[in-house]
Coordinates of C-alpha atoms and ligand atoms in Angstrom, one line a residue:
X1 CA -63.3 -94.4 -88.0
X2 CA -61.1 -91.4 -88.9
X3 CA -58.3 -93.6 -90.2
X4 CA -60.8 -95.7 -92.2
X5 CA -62.3 -92.5 -93.8
X6 CA -58.8 -91.2 -94.5
X7 CA -57.8 -94.3 -96.4
X8 CA -61.2 -94.6 -98.2
X9 CA -61.0 -91.0 -99.3
X10 CA -57.5 -91.6 -100.7
X11 CA -58.6 -94.6 -102.6
X12 CA -61.7 -93.0 -104.2
X13 CA -60.4 -89.4 -104.9
X14 CA -56.7 -90.3 -105.2
X15 CA -55.6 -87.4 -102.9
X16 CA -55.5 -86.7 -99.2
X17 CA -58.6 -85.5 -97.3
X18 CA -58.3 -82.2 -95.3
X19 CA -61.0 -82.5 -92.6
X20 CA -63.8 -84.7 -91.2
X21 CA -67.2 -83.6 -90.0
X22 CA -69.9 -85.6 -88.2
X23 CA -73.6 -85.1 -88.1
X24 CA -75.9 -87.1 -85.9
X25 CA -79.2 -88.8 -86.6
X26 CA -82.1 -88.1 -84.2
X27 CA -84.7 -89.9 -82.2
X28 CA -87.8 -88.2 -80.9
X29 CA -88.8 -89.4 -77.4
X30 CA -92.2 -87.9 -77.5
X31 CA -94.2 -85.1 -79.3
X32 CA -94.9 -86.7 -82.7
X33 CA -96.5 -84.8 -85.6
X34 CA -96.7 -81.7 -83.4
X35 CA -93.8 -79.7 -85.0
X36 CA -95.8 -78.4 -88.0
X37 CA -98.8 -77.9 -85.7
X38 CA -96.9 -75.3 -83.6
X39 CA -96.5 -77.7 -80.7
X40 CA -93.7 -79.1 -78.6
X41 CA -91.3 -81.9 -79.4
X42 CA -88.7 -83.7 -77.3
X43 CA -86.0 -85.2 -79.6
X44 CA -82.3 -85.9 -79.0
X45 CA -79.3 -86.3 -81.3
X46 CA -77.7 -89.8 -81.6
X47 CA -74.2 -91.1 -81.6
X48 CA -75.2 -92.8 -84.9
X49 CA -74.9 -90.4 -87.8
X50 CA -73.2 -89.3 -91.0
X51 CA -69.5 -88.7 -91.5
X52 CA -68.2 -86.4 -94.2
X53 CA -64.5 -86.3 -95.2
X54 CA -63.7 -83.4 -97.4
X55 CA -61.0 -81.8 -99.5
X56 CA -61.3 -78.4 -101.3
X57 CA -61.1 -78.1 -105.1
X58 CA -59.7 -75.3 -107.2
X59 CA -62.6 -75.3 -109.6
X60 CA -66.4 -75.1 -109.2
X61 CA -67.2 -78.8 -109.2
X62 CA -68.5 -80.9 -106.4
X63 CA -67.8 -84.6 -106.5
X64 CA -69.4 -86.8 -103.9
X65 CA -69.2 -90.5 -103.1
X66 CA -71.1 -92.4 -100.4
X67 CA -69.8 -95.6 -98.9
X68 CA -73.5 -96.5 -98.4
X69 CA -74.4 -96.3 -102.1
X70 CA -71.3 -97.6 -103.7
X71 CA -73.3 -98.8 -106.8
X72 CA -74.0 -95.2 -107.9
X73 CA -70.3 -94.3 -107.7
X74 CA -69.0 -90.7 -107.8
X75 CA -71.7 -88.1 -108.5
X76 CA -70.5 -84.8 -109.8
X77 CA -72.2 -81.5 -110.2
X78 CA -71.3 -77.9 -111.0
X79 CA -71.8 -75.1 -108.5
X80 CA -73.0 -72.7 -111.2
X81 CA -75.9 -74.9 -112.3
X82 CA -77.6 -76.7 -109.4
X83 CA -80.8 -78.4 -110.3
X84 CA -82.8 -81.3 -108.8
X85 CA -82.1 -84.4 -110.8
X86 CA -83.7 -87.7 -109.9
X87 CA -80.7 -89.7 -111.1
X88 CA -78.4 -87.9 -108.7
X89 CA -80.2 -89.7 -106.0
X90 CA -78.9 -88.9 -102.4
X91 CA -76.7 -86.1 -103.8
X92 CA -79.9 -84.0 -104.2
X93 CA -79.8 -83.3 -100.5
X94 CA -76.3 -81.7 -100.6
X95 CA -77.3 -79.9 -103.8
X96 CA -80.4 -78.5 -102.1
X97 CA -78.4 -77.1 -99.2
X98 CA -75.7 -75.5 -101.4
X99 CA -78.4 -74.0 -103.6
X100 CA -80.2 -72.4 -100.6
X101 CA -76.9 -71.0 -99.3
X102 CA -76.3 -69.4 -102.7
X103 CA -79.8 -68.1 -103.0
X104 CA -79.4 -66.4 -99.6
X105 CA -76.3 -64.6 -101.0
X106 CA -73.5 -66.6 -99.5
X107 CA -70.7 -66.9 -102.0
X108 CA -69.7 -70.5 -102.6
X109 CA -66.9 -70.0 -105.1
X110 CA -65.0 -73.3 -105.0
X111 CA -66.0 -76.9 -104.9
X112 CA -65.1 -80.0 -102.9
X113 CA -64.5 -83.7 -103.0
X114 CA -66.6 -85.2 -100.3
X115 CA -66.7 -88.8 -99.0
X116 CA -69.8 -89.6 -97.0
X117 CA -70.4 -92.6 -94.7
X118 CA -73.5 -93.0 -92.5
X119 CA -74.3 -95.6 -89.9
X120 CA -77.9 -94.5 -89.5
X121 CA -80.0 -97.0 -91.3
X122 CA -81.4 -95.2 -94.4
X123 CA -85.2 -94.7 -94.6
X124 CA -85.6 -95.8 -91.0
X125 CA -87.1 -92.6 -89.7
X126 CA -83.9 -91.6 -87.8
X127 CA -83.4 -88.6 -90.1
X128 CA -80.5 -89.7 -92.3
X129 CA -81.6 -86.9 -94.7
X130 CA -81.6 -84.1 -92.2
X131 CA -78.3 -85.4 -90.9
X132 CA -76.8 -85.1 -94.3
X133 CA -78.3 -81.6 -94.8
X134 CA -76.7 -80.3 -91.6
X135 CA -73.4 -82.0 -92.4
X136 CA -73.3 -80.0 -95.7
X137 CA -74.4 -76.8 -93.9
X138 CA -71.7 -77.0 -91.3
X139 CA -69.0 -77.9 -94.0
X140 CA -70.0 -74.8 -95.9
X141 CA -70.2 -72.5 -92.9
X142 CA -66.8 -73.8 -91.7
X143 CA -65.0 -73.7 -95.0
X144 CA -66.1 -70.3 -96.1
X145 CA -66.3 -68.7 -92.6
X146 CA -69.8 -67.6 -93.0
X147 CA -70.2 -67.2 -89.3
X148 CA -73.8 -68.5 -89.4
X149 CA -75.5 -69.4 -86.2
X150 CA -76.6 -73.1 -85.8
X151 CA -80.2 -72.0 -85.9
X152 CA -79.6 -70.3 -89.3
X153 CA -78.1 -73.6 -90.6
X154 CA -81.1 -75.5 -89.1
X155 CA -83.5 -73.2 -91.0
X156 CA -81.6 -73.4 -94.3
X157 CA -81.4 -77.2 -94.1
X158 CA -85.2 -77.4 -93.5
X159 CA -85.7 -75.0 -96.4
X160 CA -83.6 -77.2 -98.7
X161 CA -85.8 -80.2 -97.7
X162 CA -89.0 -78.2 -98.2
X163 CA -88.3 -76.4 -101.4
X164 CA -85.6 -78.4 -103.2
X165 CA -86.5 -82.0 -102.2
X166 CA -90.3 -81.2 -101.9
X167 CA -90.9 -82.8 -98.5
X168 CA -93.0 -80.5 -96.4
X169 CA -91.3 -81.5 -93.1
X170 CA -91.4 -79.4 -89.9
X171 CA -88.3 -78.1 -88.1
X172 CA -87.8 -80.9 -85.5
X173 CA -85.3 -83.1 -87.3
X174 CA -82.9 -80.4 -88.4
X175 CA -83.2 -78.6 -85.0
X176 CA -82.4 -81.8 -83.0
X177 CA -79.5 -82.6 -85.3
X178 CA -78.0 -79.1 -85.4
X179 CA -78.6 -78.2 -81.7
X180 CA -78.1 -81.7 -80.1
X181 CA -76.3 -81.9 -76.8
X182 CA -74.7 -84.9 -75.2
X183 CA -76.9 -86.8 -72.7
X184 CA -79.8 -84.3 -73.2
X185 CA -83.0 -84.2 -75.0
X186 CA -84.4 -80.9 -76.3
X187 CA -87.8 -79.6 -75.4
X188 CA -88.6 -77.4 -78.4
X189 CA -91.6 -75.2 -78.8
X190 CA -92.0 -75.2 -82.6
X191 CA -94.2 -72.2 -82.5
X192 CA -91.7 -69.8 -80.9
X193 CA -88.5 -71.9 -81.3
X194 CA -87.8 -71.4 -77.6
X195 CA -86.0 -74.5 -76.3
X196 CA -84.4 -76.0 -73.3
X197 CA -82.1 -78.9 -72.7
X198 CA -83.3 -81.6 -70.4
X199 CA -80.8 -84.0 -69.0
X200 CA -81.8 -87.6 -69.6
X201 CA -81.5 -89.1 -66.1
X202 CA -82.6 -92.6 -66.6
X203 CA -80.1 -94.4 -64.4
X204 CA -80.3 -98.1 -64.9
X205 CA -82.3 -97.8 -68.1
X206 CA -81.4 -97.3 -71.8
X207 CA -83.0 -96.0 -74.9
X208 CA -83.4 -98.9 -77.4
X209 CA -84.4 -98.2 -80.9
X210 CA -86.1 -100.9 -82.9
X211 CA -86.2 -100.8 -86.7
X212 CA -89.2 -102.5 -88.2
X213 CA -87.2 -102.8 -91.4
X214 CA -90.4 -101.9 -93.3
X215 CA -89.6 -99.6 -96.2
X216 CA -91.5 -96.4 -95.9
X217 CA -93.2 -96.5 -99.3
X218 CA -95.9 -93.8 -99.4
X219 CA -94.6 -91.9 -96.4
X220 CA -94.1 -88.5 -98.1
X221 CA -97.5 -88.3 -99.6
X222 CA -99.2 -89.5 -96.4
X223 CA -97.2 -87.1 -94.4
X224 CA -98.4 -84.2 -96.6
X225 CA -101.9 -85.5 -96.3
X226 CA -101.8 -85.3 -92.5
X227 CA -100.5 -81.8 -92.7
X228 CA -103.5 -80.8 -94.9
X229 CA -106.0 -82.4 -92.6
X230 CA -104.6 -80.5 -89.6
X231 CA -104.6 -77.2 -91.6
X232 CA -108.3 -77.8 -92.5
X233 CA -109.2 -78.5 -88.9
X234 CA -107.3 -75.3 -87.8
X235 CA -109.2 -73.3 -90.4
X236 CA -112.5 -74.5 -89.0
X237 CA -111.5 -73.7 -85.5
X238 CA -110.4 -70.2 -86.5
X239 CA -114.0 -69.4 -87.5
X240 CA -114.5 -68.8 -83.8
X241 CA -111.1 -69.0 -82.0
X242 CA -108.3 -66.5 -82.3
X243 CA -105.4 -68.9 -82.8
X244 CA -102.6 -69.5 -85.2
X245 CA -101.9 -73.1 -84.6
X246 CA -103.3 -76.3 -82.9
X247 CA -100.4 -76.1 -80.5
X248 CA -102.1 -73.1 -78.7
X249 CA -105.0 -75.2 -77.5
X250 CA -105.4 -77.1 -74.2
X251 CA -107.3 -80.4 -74.2
X252 CA -110.2 -78.4 -72.6
X253 CA -110.2 -75.8 -75.4
X254 CA -110.3 -78.6 -77.9
X255 CA -113.1 -80.5 -76.3
X256 CA -115.2 -77.3 -76.1
X257 CA -114.7 -76.3 -79.6
X258 CA -114.2 -79.5 -81.6
X259 CA -117.8 -79.2 -82.9
X260 CA -116.4 -76.5 -85.2
X261 CA -114.4 -79.1 -87.2
X262 CA -116.6 -80.2 -90.0
X263 CA -114.9 -83.4 -91.1
X264 CA -114.6 -86.4 -88.6
X265 CA -111.2 -87.4 -89.9
X266 CA -109.8 -83.9 -89.5
X267 CA -111.2 -83.9 -86.0
X268 CA -109.3 -87.0 -85.0
X269 CA -106.1 -85.6 -86.5
X270 CA -106.5 -82.3 -84.6
X271 CA -107.3 -84.2 -81.4
X272 CA -104.0 -86.1 -81.7
X273 CA -102.0 -82.8 -82.3
X274 CA -103.6 -81.1 -79.3
X275 CA -103.3 -84.0 -76.8
X276 CA -99.8 -85.0 -78.0
X277 CA -98.6 -81.5 -77.5
X278 CA -99.9 -81.4 -73.9
X279 CA -98.6 -84.9 -73.3
X280 CA -95.1 -83.8 -74.3
X281 CA -95.1 -81.1 -71.6
X282 CA -96.3 -83.6 -69.0
X283 CA -93.7 -86.2 -70.1
X284 CA -90.8 -83.7 -69.7
X285 CA -92.1 -82.7 -66.3
X286 CA -92.2 -86.3 -65.3
X287 CA -88.7 -86.9 -66.5
X288 CA -87.4 -83.9 -64.6
X289 CA -89.0 -85.3 -61.4
X290 CA -87.3 -88.6 -62.1
X291 CA -90.8 -90.2 -62.6
X292 CA -89.7 -92.5 -65.4
X293 CA -92.7 -94.7 -65.0
X294 CA -95.0 -91.8 -65.8
X295 CA -92.8 -90.9 -68.8
X296 CA -93.2 -94.5 -70.0
X297 CA -96.9 -94.4 -69.6
X298 CA -97.1 -91.2 -71.7
X299 CA -95.0 -92.8 -74.4
X300 CA -97.6 -95.6 -74.6
X301 CA -100.5 -93.1 -74.8
X302 CA -98.6 -91.3 -77.5
X303 CA -98.3 -94.5 -79.6
X304 CA -102.0 -95.3 -79.1
X305 CA -103.0 -91.8 -80.3
X306 CA -100.7 -92.1 -83.3
X307 CA -102.3 -95.5 -84.1
X308 CA -106.0 -94.6 -83.5
X309 CA -106.4 -90.9 -84.1
X310 CA -103.5 -89.9 -86.4
X311 CA -103.3 -93.3 -88.2
X312 CA -99.6 -93.3 -89.1
X313 CA -98.5 -96.5 -87.5
X314 CA -99.4 -99.7 -89.4
X315 CA -99.0 -103.4 -88.7
X316 CA -95.2 -103.5 -88.3
X317 CA -94.9 -100.6 -85.9
X318 CA -97.9 -101.7 -83.8
X319 CA -96.6 -105.3 -83.6
X320 CA -93.1 -104.1 -82.6
X321 CA -94.5 -101.8 -79.9
X322 CA -97.0 -104.4 -78.5
X323 CA -94.3 -107.1 -78.4
X324 CA -91.9 -104.8 -76.8
X325 CA -94.3 -103.9 -74.0
X326 CA -94.8 -107.5 -73.1
X327 CA -91.2 -107.9 -72.1
X328 CA -89.8 -107.5 -68.6
X329 CA -88.1 -104.3 -67.8
X330 CA -89.8 -102.2 -70.5
X331 CA -91.4 -99.1 -69.2
X332 CA -92.5 -97.4 -72.4
X333 CA -92.4 -97.9 -76.2
X334 CA -93.8 -96.0 -79.1
X335 CA -93.2 -95.3 -82.8
X336 CA -90.8 -92.4 -83.5
X337 CA -90.5 -90.1 -86.5
X338 CA -93.1 -89.8 -89.3
X339 CA -94.4 -93.4 -89.0
X340 CA -95.7 -95.6 -91.8
X341 CA -92.8 -98.0 -91.0
X342 CA -89.4 -96.9 -89.6
X343 CA -88.5 -97.2 -86.0
X344 CA -89.8 -97.5 -82.4
X345 CA -88.2 -96.2 -79.3
X346 CA -88.3 -98.0 -76.0
X347 CA -87.0 -97.5 -72.5
X348 CA -85.6 -100.7 -71.2
X349 CA -84.0 -101.7 -67.9
X350 CA -80.3 -102.4 -68.6
X351 CA -80.3 -106.0 -67.3
X352 CA -83.2 -107.0 -69.5
X353 CA -81.9 -105.6 -72.8
X354 CA -80.3 -108.8 -74.1
X355 CA -83.5 -110.8 -73.4
X356 CA -85.6 -108.0 -74.8
X357 CA -83.8 -108.0 -78.1
X358 CA -83.7 -111.8 -78.4
X359 CA -87.4 -112.3 -77.6
X360 CA -88.8 -109.4 -79.6
X361 CA -86.7 -110.4 -82.6
X362 CA -88.2 -114.0 -82.5
X363 CA -91.7 -112.9 -81.9
X364 CA -91.7 -110.2 -84.5
X365 CA -90.2 -112.6 -87.1
X366 CA -93.0 -115.1 -86.4
X367 CA -95.6 -112.5 -86.9
X368 CA -94.2 -110.3 -89.7
X369 CA -92.0 -112.7 -91.5
X370 CA -88.6 -110.9 -91.2
X371 CA -86.5 -109.6 -88.3
X372 CA -86.3 -106.2 -86.8
X373 CA -83.0 -104.6 -85.9
X374 CA -82.2 -103.0 -82.5
X375 CA -79.8 -100.3 -81.5
X376 CA -79.0 -99.3 -77.9
X377 CA -78.1 -95.6 -78.4
X378 CA -76.2 -92.8 -76.8
X379 CA -77.2 -89.2 -77.0
X380 CA -74.6 -87.1 -78.7
X381 CA -73.8 -83.5 -79.5
X382 CA -75.0 -81.8 -82.7
X383 CA -73.2 -81.5 -86.1
X384 CA -69.5 -80.7 -85.7
X385 CA -66.0 -80.8 -87.2
X386 CA -64.0 -83.7 -85.9
X387 CA -60.6 -83.1 -87.4
Ligands
GLA1 C1 -90.7 -86.3 -89.8 C2 -90.6 -84.8 -90.1 C3 -90.6 -84.0 -88.8 C4 -91.8 -84.4 -87.9 C5 -91.9 -85.9 -87.8 C6 -93.2 -86.3 -87.0 O1 -89.6 -86.8 -89.1 O2 -89.4 -84.6 -90.8 O3 -90.6 -82.6 -89.1 O4 -93.0 -83.8 -88.4 O5 -91.9 -86.6 -89.0 O6 -93.1 -85.9 -85.7

């Protein structure tokens, strides 16, 4: 990979690159749509991710080229005048991050040539955008010796996505990508940002990601709609309860007080947020006791709740999960990420993986009309400099 990036960089920018950085994608094992509700999540960083080969410039220009979007060619912008521009496409993410750093008072006084290559499928819900944001954050921190903590970079990257890109995401993706640790998932309390690493001991099993290959069309607007529904439910609950987020409620608290929520749809959304949050804690406990069967069962409950109460799955994700669960050696399967298309995550016994992929591919194609794609993934460290 490094030699490949070196030679591509040379071809495109007609000079030598100076260093290479890598930023992973992420998969969330359980705890979906809980981050912005002050709940727990349990994601891990992947060995799939985004590479960035860079060389410093003597002026204030940034030139970027992605091997994933070769048709748009080199995109150039000036450090002194960073504005969102639809035609700059994927480069708006790096622009957003640089703008946030500058707004915070960090002096970015020279530009770069940057070649980007990602092997996370774009738009699949494995956080290719957060991966790119952290990549740029770490490049800036490293090149200008800002001495920022990873958590600061995580927060700045999220801020770029919220305020520059306009997607009101929670902190899970950027946190998992920045703070990722090999072979571990991260139990993160999104209310306090307390976290712990939990070693994924699933001897004999693997994490298999299935991409529905459905484009996530209205995902951003539906995502923001869910956030509003939960905020409304919280507001209703606060007329009696002294709480700041849905994540503070147990299932019992919720059942006793749900009558306060005026709208039935908001009630279903809040139910998911509360139950999913508690389910995440139970799932981590199960994994720590090596009770992988219980972990799998909770994954299935999580999917059902996202399908019935949160309503963010859709035909493709539901089909992929139910076909996966029919196969031998599968102990759990669920949608992962925001939903509305994108990916599933399944835990599959190693000796069944080949059959699993073959059978589910055939069955899914018969029902949906096109094939899914599968990735057996490894859990990797967070964003870092490679050379
Ligand atoms: C997207 C967002 C995250 C999180 C998930 C759902 O990936 O970026 O912050 O809300 O959806 O769990």
